[in-house]
PDB file of C-alpha atoms in Angstrom:
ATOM      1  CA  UNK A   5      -5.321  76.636   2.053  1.00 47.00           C
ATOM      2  CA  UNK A   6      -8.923  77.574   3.951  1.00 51.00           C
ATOM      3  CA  UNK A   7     -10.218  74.666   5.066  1.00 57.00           C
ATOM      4  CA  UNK A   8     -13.953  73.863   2.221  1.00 80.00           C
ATOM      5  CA  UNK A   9     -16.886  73.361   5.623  1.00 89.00           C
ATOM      6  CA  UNK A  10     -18.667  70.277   3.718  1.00 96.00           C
ATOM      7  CA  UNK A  11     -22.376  70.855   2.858  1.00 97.00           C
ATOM      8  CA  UNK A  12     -23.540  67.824   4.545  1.00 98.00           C
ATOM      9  CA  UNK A  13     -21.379  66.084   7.722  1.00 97.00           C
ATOM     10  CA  UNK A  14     -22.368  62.422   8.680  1.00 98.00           C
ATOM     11  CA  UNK A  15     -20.605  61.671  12.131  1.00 97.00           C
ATOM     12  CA  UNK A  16     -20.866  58.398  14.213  1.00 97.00           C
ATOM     13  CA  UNK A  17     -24.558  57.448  12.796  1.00 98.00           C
ATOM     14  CA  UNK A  18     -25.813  54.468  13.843  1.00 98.00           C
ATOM     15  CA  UNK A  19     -29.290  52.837  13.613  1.00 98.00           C
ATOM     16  CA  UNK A  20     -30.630  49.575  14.747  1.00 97.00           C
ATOM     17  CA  UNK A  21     -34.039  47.956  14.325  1.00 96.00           C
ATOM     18  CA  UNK A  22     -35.132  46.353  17.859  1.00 95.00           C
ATOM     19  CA  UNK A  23     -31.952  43.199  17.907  1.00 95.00           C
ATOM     20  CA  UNK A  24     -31.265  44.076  13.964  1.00 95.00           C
ATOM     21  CA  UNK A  25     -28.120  46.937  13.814  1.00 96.00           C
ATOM     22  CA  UNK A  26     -28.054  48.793  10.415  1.00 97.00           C
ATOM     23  CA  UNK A  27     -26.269  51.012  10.506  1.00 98.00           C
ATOM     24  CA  UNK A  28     -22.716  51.064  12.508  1.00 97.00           C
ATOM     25  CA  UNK A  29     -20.089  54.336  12.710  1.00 97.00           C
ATOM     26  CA  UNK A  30     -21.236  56.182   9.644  1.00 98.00           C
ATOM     27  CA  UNK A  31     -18.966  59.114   8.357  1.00 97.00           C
ATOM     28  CA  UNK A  32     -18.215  61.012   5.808  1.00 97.00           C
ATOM     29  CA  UNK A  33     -18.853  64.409   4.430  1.00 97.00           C
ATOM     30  CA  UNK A  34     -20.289  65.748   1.133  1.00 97.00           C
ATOM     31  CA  UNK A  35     -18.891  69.407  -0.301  1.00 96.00           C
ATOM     32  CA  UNK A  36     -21.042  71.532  -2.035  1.00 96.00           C
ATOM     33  CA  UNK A  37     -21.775  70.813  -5.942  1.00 96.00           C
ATOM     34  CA  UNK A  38     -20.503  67.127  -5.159  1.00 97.00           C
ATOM     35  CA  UNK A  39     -22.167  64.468  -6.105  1.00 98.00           C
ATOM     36  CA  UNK A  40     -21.753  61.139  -3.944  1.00 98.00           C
ATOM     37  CA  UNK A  41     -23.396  57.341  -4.968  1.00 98.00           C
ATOM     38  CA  UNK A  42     -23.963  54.930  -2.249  1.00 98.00           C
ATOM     39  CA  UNK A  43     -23.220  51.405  -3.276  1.00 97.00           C
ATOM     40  CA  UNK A  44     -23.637  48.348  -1.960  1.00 96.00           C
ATOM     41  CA  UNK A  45     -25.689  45.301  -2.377  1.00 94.00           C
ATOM     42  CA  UNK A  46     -29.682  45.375  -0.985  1.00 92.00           C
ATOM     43  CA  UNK A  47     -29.788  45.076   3.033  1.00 93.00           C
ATOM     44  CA  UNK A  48     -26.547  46.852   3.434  1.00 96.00           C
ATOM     45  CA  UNK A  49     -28.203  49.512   4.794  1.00 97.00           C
ATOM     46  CA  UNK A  50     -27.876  52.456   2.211  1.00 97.00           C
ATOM     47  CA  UNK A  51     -31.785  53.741   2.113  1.00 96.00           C
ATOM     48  CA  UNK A  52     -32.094  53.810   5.623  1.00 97.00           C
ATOM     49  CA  UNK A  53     -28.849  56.026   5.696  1.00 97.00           C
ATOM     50  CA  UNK A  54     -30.369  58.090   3.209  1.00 96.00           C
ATOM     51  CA  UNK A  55     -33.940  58.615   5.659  1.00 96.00           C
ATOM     52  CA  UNK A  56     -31.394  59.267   8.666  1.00 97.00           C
ATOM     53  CA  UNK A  57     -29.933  61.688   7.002  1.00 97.00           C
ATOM     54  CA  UNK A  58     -33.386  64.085   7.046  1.00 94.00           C
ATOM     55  CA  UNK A  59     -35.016  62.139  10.231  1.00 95.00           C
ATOM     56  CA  UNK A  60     -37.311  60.232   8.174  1.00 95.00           C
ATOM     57  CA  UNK A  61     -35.467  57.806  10.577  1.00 95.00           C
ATOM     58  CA  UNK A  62     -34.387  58.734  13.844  1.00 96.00           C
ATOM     59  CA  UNK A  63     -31.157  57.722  14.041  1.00 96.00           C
ATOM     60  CA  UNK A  64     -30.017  56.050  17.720  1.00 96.00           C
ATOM     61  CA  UNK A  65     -26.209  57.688  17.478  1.00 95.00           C
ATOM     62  CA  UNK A  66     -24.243  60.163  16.066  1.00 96.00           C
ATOM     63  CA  UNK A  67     -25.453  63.567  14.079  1.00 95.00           C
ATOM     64  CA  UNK A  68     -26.247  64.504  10.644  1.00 97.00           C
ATOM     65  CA  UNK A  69     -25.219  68.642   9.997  1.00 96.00           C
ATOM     66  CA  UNK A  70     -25.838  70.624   7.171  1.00 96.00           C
ATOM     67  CA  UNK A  71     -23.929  73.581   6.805  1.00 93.00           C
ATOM     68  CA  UNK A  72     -22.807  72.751   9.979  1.00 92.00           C
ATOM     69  CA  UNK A  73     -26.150  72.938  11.843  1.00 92.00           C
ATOM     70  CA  UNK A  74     -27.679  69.895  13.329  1.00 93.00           C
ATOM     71  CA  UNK A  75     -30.099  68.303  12.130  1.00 95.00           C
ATOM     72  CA  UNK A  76     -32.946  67.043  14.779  1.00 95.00           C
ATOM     73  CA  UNK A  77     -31.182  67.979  17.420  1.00 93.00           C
ATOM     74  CA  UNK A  78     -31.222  71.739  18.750  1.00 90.00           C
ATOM     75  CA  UNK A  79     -28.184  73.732  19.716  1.00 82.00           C
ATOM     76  CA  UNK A  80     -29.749  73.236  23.192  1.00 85.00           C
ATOM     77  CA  UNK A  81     -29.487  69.106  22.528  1.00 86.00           C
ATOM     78  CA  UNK A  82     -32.966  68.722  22.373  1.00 92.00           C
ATOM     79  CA  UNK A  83     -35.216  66.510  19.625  1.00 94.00           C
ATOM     80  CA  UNK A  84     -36.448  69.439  17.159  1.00 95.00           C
ATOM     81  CA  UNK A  85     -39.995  69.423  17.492  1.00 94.00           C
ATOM     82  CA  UNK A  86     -41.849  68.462  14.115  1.00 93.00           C
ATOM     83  CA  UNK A  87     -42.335  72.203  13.413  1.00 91.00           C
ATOM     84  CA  UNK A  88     -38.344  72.576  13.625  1.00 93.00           C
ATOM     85  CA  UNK A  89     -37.618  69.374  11.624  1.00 93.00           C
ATOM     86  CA  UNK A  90     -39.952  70.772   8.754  1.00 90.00           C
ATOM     87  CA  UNK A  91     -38.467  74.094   8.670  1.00 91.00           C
ATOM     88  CA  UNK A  92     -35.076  72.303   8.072  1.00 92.00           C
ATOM     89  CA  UNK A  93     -36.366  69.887   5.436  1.00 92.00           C
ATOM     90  CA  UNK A  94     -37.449  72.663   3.202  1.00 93.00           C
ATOM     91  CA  UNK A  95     -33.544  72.722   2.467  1.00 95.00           C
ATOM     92  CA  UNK A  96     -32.945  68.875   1.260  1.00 96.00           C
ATOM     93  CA  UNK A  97     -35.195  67.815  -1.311  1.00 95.00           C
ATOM     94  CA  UNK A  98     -35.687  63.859  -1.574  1.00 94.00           C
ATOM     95  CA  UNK A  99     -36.828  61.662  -4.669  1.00 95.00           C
ATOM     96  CA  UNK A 100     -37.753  58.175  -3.643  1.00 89.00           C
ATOM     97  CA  UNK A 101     -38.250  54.875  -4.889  1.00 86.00           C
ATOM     98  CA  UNK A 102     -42.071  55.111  -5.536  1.00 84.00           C
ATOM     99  CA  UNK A 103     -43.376  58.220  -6.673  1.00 80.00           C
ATOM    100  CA  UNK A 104     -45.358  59.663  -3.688  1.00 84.00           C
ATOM    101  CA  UNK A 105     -47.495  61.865  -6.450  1.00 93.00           C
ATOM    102  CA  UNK A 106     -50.672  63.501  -5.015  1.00 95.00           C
ATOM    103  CA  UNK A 107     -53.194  61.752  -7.167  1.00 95.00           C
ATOM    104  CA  UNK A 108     -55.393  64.077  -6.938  1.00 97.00           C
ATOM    105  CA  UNK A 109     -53.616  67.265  -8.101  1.00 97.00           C
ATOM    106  CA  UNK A 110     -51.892  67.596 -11.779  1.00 98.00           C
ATOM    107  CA  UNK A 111     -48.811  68.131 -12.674  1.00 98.00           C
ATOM    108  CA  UNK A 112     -48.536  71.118 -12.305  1.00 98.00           C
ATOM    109  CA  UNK A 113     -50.134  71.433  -8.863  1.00 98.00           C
ATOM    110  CA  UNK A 114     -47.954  68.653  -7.411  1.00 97.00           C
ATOM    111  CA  UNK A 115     -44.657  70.842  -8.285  1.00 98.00           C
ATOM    112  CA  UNK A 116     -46.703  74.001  -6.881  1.00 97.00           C
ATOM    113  CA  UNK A 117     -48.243  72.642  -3.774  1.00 96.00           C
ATOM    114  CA  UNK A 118     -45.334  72.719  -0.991  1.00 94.00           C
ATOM    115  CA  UNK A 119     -43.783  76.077  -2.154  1.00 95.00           C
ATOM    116  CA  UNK A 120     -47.147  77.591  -2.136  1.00 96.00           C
ATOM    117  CA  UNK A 121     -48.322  75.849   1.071  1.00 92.00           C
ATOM    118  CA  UNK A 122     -45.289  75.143   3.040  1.00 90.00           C
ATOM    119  CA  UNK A 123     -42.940  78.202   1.971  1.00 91.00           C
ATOM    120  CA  UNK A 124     -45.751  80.280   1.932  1.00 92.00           C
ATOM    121  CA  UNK A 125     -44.610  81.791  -1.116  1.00 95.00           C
ATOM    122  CA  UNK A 126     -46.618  83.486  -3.927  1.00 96.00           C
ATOM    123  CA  UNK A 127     -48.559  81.433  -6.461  1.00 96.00           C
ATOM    124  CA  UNK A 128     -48.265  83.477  -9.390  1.00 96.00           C
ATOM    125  CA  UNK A 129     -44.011  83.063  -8.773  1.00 97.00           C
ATOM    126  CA  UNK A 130     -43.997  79.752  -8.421  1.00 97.00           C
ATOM    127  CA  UNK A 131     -46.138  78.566 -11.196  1.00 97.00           C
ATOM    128  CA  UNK A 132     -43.917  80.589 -13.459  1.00 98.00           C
ATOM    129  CA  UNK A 133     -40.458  78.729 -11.604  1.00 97.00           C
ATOM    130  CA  UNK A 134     -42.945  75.395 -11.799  1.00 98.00           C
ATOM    131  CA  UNK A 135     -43.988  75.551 -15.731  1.00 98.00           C
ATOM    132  CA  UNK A 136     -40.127  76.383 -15.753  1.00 97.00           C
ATOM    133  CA  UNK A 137     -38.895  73.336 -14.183  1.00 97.00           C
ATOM    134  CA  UNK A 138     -41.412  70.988 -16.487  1.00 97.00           C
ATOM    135  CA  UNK A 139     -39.774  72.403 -19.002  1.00 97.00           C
ATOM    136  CA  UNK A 140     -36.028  71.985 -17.713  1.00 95.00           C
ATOM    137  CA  UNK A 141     -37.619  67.716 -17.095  1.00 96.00           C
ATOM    138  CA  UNK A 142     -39.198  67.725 -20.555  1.00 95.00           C
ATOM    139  CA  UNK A 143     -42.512  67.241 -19.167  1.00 97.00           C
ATOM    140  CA  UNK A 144     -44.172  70.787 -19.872  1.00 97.00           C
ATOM    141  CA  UNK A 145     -46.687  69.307 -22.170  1.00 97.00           C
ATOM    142  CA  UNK A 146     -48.163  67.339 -19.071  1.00 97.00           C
ATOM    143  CA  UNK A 147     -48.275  69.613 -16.707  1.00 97.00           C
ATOM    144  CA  UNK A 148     -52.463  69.710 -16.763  1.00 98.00           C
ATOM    145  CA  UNK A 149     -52.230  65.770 -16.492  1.00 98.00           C
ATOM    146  CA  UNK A 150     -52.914  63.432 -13.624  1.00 98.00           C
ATOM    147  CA  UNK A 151     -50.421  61.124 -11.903  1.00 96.00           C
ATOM    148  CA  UNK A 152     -52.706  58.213 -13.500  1.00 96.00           C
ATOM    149  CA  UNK A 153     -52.045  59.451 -16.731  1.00 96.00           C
ATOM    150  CA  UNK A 154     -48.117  59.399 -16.697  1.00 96.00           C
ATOM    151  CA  UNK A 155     -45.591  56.288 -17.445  1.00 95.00           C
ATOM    152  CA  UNK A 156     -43.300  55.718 -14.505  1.00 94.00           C
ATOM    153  CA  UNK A 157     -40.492  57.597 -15.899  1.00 94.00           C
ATOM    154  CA  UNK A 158     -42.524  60.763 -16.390  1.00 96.00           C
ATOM    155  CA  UNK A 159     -44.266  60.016 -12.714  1.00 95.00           C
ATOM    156  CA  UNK A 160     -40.568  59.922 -11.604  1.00 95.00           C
ATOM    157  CA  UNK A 161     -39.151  62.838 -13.451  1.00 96.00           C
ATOM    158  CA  UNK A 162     -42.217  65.032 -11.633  1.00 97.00           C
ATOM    159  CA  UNK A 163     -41.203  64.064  -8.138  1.00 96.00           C
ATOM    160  CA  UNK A 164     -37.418  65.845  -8.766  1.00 97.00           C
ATOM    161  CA  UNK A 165     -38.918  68.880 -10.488  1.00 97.00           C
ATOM    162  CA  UNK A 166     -41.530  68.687  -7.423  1.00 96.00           C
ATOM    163  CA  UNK A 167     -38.294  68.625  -5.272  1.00 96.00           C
ATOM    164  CA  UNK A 168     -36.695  71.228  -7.278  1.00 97.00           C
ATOM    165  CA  UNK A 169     -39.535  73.409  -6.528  1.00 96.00           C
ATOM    166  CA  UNK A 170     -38.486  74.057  -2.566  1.00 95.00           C
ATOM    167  CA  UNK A 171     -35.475  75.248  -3.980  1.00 96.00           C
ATOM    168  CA  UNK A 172     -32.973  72.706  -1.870  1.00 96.00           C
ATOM    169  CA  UNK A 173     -29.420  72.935  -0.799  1.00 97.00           C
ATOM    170  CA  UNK A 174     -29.343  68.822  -0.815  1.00 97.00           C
ATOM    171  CA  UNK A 175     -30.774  66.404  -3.438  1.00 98.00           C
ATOM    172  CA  UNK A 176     -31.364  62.812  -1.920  1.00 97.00           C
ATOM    173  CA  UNK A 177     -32.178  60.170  -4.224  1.00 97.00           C
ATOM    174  CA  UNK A 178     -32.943  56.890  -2.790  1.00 95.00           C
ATOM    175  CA  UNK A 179     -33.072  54.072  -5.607  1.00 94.00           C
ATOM    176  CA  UNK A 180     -35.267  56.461  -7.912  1.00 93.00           C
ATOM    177  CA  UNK A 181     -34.791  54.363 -11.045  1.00 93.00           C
ATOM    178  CA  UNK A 182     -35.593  50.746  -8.984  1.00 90.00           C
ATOM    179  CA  UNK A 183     -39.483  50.944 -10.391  1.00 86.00           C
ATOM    180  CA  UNK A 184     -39.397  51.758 -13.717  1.00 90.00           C
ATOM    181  CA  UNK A 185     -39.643  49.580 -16.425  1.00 89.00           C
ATOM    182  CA  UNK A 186     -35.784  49.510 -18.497  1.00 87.00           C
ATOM    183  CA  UNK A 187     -36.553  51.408 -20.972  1.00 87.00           C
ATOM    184  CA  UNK A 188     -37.507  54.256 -18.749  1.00 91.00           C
ATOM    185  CA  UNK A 189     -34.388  54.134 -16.679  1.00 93.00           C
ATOM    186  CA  UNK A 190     -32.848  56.577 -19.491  1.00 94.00           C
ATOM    187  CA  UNK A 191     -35.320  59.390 -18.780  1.00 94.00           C
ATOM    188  CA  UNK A 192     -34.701  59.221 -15.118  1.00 95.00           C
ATOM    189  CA  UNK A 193     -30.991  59.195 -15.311  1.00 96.00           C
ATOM    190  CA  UNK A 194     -30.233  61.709 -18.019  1.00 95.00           C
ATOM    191  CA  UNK A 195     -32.032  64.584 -15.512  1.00 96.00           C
ATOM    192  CA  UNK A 196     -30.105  63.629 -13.076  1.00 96.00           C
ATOM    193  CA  UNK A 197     -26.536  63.779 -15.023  1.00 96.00           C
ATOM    194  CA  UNK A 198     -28.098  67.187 -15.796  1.00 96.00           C
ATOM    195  CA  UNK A 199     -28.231  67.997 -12.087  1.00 96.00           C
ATOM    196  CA  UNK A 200     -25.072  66.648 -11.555  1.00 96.00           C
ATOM    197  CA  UNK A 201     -23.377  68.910 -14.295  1.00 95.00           C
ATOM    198  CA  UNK A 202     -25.088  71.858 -13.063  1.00 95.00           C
ATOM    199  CA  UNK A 203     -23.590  71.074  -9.608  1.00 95.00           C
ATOM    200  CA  UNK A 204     -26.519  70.321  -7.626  1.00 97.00           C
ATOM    201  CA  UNK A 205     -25.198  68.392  -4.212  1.00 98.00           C
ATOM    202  CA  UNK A 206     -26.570  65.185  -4.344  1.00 98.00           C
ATOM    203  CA  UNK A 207     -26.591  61.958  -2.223  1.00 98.00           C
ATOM    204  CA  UNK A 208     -28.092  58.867  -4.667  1.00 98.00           C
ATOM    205  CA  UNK A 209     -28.419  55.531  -3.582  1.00 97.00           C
ATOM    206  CA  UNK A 210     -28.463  53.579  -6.544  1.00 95.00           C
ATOM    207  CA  UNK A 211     -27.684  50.116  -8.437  1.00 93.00           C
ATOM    208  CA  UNK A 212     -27.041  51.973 -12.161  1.00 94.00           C
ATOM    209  CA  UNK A 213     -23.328  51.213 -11.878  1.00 95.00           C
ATOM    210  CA  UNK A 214     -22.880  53.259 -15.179  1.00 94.00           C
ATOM    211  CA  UNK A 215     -24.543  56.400 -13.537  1.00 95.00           C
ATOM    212  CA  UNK A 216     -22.061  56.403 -10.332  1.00 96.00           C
ATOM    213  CA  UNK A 217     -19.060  55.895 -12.407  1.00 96.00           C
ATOM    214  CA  UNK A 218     -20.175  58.995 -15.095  1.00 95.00           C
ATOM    215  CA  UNK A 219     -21.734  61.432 -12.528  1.00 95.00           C
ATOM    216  CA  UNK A 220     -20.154  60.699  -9.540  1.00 97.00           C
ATOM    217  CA  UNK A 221     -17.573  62.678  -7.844  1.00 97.00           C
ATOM    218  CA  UNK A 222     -17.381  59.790  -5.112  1.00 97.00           C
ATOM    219  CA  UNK A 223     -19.232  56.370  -4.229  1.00 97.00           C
ATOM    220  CA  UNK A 224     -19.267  55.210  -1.262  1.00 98.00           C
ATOM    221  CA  UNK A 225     -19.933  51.121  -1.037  1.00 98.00           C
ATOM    222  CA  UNK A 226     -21.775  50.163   2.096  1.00 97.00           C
ATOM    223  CA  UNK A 227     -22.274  46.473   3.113  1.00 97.00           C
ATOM    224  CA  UNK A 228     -23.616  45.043   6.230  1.00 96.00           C
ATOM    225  CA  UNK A 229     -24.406  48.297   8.103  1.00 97.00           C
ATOM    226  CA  UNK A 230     -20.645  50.113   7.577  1.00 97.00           C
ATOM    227  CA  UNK A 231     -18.983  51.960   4.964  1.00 97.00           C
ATOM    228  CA  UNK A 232     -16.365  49.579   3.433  1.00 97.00           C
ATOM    229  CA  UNK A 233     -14.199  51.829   1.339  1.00 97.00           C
ATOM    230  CA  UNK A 234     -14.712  55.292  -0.402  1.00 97.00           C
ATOM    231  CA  UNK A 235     -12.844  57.035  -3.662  1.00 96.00           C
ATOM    232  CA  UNK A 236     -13.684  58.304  -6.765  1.00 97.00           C
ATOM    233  CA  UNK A 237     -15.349  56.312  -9.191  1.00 97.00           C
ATOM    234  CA  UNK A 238     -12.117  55.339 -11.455  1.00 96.00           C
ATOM    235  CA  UNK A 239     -10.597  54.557  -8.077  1.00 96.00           C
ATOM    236  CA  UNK A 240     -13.386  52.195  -7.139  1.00 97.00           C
ATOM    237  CA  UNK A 241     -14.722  50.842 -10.207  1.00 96.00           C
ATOM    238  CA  UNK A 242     -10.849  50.462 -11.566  1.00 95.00           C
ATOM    239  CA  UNK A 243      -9.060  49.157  -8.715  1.00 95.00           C
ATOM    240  CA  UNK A 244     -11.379  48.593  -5.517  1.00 96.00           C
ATOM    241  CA  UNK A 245      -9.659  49.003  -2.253  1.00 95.00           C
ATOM    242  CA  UNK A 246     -11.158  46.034  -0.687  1.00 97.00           C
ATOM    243  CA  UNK A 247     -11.744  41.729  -1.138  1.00 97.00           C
ATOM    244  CA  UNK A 248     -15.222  42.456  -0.532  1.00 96.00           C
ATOM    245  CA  UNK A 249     -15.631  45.740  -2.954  1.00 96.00           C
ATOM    246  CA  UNK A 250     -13.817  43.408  -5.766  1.00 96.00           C
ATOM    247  CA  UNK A 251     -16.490  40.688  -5.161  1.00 96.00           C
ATOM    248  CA  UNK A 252     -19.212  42.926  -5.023  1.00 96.00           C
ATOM    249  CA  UNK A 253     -18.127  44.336  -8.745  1.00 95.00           C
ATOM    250  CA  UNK A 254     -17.411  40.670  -9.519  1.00 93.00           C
ATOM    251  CA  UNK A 255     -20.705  39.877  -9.348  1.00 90.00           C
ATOM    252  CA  UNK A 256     -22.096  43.210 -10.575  1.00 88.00           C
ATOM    253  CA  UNK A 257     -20.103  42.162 -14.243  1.00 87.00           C
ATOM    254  CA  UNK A 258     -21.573  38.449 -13.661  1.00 84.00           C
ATOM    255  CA  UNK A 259     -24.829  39.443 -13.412  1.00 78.00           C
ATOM    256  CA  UNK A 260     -24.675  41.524 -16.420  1.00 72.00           C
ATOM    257  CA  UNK A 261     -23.317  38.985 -18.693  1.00 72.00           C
ATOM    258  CA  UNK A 262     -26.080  36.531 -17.612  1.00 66.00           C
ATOM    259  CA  UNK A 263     -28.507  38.618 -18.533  1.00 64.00           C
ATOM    260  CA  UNK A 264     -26.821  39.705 -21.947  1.00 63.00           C
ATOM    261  CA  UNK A 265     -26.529  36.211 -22.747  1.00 59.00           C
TER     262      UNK A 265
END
């Protein structure tokens, strides 16, 4: 059987914070079309995995590839210059926890601006591929609208067309449904079961438990800095691997109940 090279290789990554370590020994790969969750309970380090991975944090250890090619460091071993680190983040689109709209441009121009700025690619093509992706979000109707003008859901579901747009290889998703109000949390997550179907690679840090167990082809639970166990959802969620995955779930299920009570 050929051995599948993995979209996106995490080897050794480790990040600390002055005295604070973060991360410790990360690895694990993610295949193409695959869709991996990071779970674990706040502080256990799963966003700032998530900026290593596209040197929005430098990490101190270890490398990040995609399709086997390093990213910020050259094949000479040298820190890519910002130039070089751009030119590689063209290929991993991220949605984060706020919305990071350009208030000043609509809808429309805020899924146009970095293919038509940063790709350099013509306007006329992708306005057509932008009205497209409004569409494929169910936003097409604003797409003459202002950030200000949007509910959080709809302000959320513009940043991943807006990352669409650059036409990645990699989705990143860190806690994208963590703002909204809960009735917008739907909105948010159906696009990205979409994506998921579809076969988009994606990496999503999230606490919708229901989301990693339906579109996940793999969590990975984090806690204190290190990756405790992986496996597919009905592994995890069934029959965790670990004391401290079962007590993390535990208290998931508690914290439910309380608040269906």
């Amino acid at each position: 059987m050929p051995t599948l090279i993995p979209l996106l290789s995490i080897v050794s990554l480790s990040k600390s914070f002055g005295s604070l370590r973060v991360l410790e020994d990360i690895s694990f790969n993610v295949q193409r079309g695959e869709t991996v969750c990071l779970l674990g309970p706040s502080g256990s380090g799963k966003s700032t995995l998530l900026r290593c991975i596209n040197w929005l944090e430098r990490p101190d250890g270890g490398r990040v590839l995609l399709d086997s090619q390093p990213i910020g460091i050259t094949s000479g071993g040298l820190v890519m210059s910002d130039q070089q680190l751009a030119q590689v983040r063209t290929r991993i689109g991220m949605v984060f926890q706020q919305f990071a709209l350009w208030p000043h441009l609509t809808v429309l121009q805020n899924v146009m601006e970095a293919p038509v700025h940063v790709q350099r690619r013509p306007k006329d093509e992708v306005r057509a591929e932008a009205e497209a992706l409004l569409r494929r979000v169910g936003l097409y109707d604003k797409r003459d609208a202002f950030p200000a003008r949007l509910s959080g859901g709809q302000k959320q579901r513009v940043g991943i067309a807006r990352a669409l747009a650059m036409k990645p290889a990699l989705m990143l998703f860190d806690e994208p449904t963590s703002a909204l109000d809960p009735e917008l949390v739907g909105e948010v997550l159906a696009v990205m079961r979409d994506l998921a179907r579809e076969g988009m690679t994606m990496v999503v840090v999230t606490h919708e438990m229901a989301f990693a167990r339906e579109a996940a082809n793999r969590v990975v639970f984090m806690d204190r800095g290190v990756v405790v166990e992986t496996g597919t959802p009905e592994q995890f969620f069934s029959a965790p691997g670990t004391e401290r995955g079962r007590q993390f779930l535990q208290r998931y299920a508690e914290g439910r109940a309380s608040l269906a009570a």
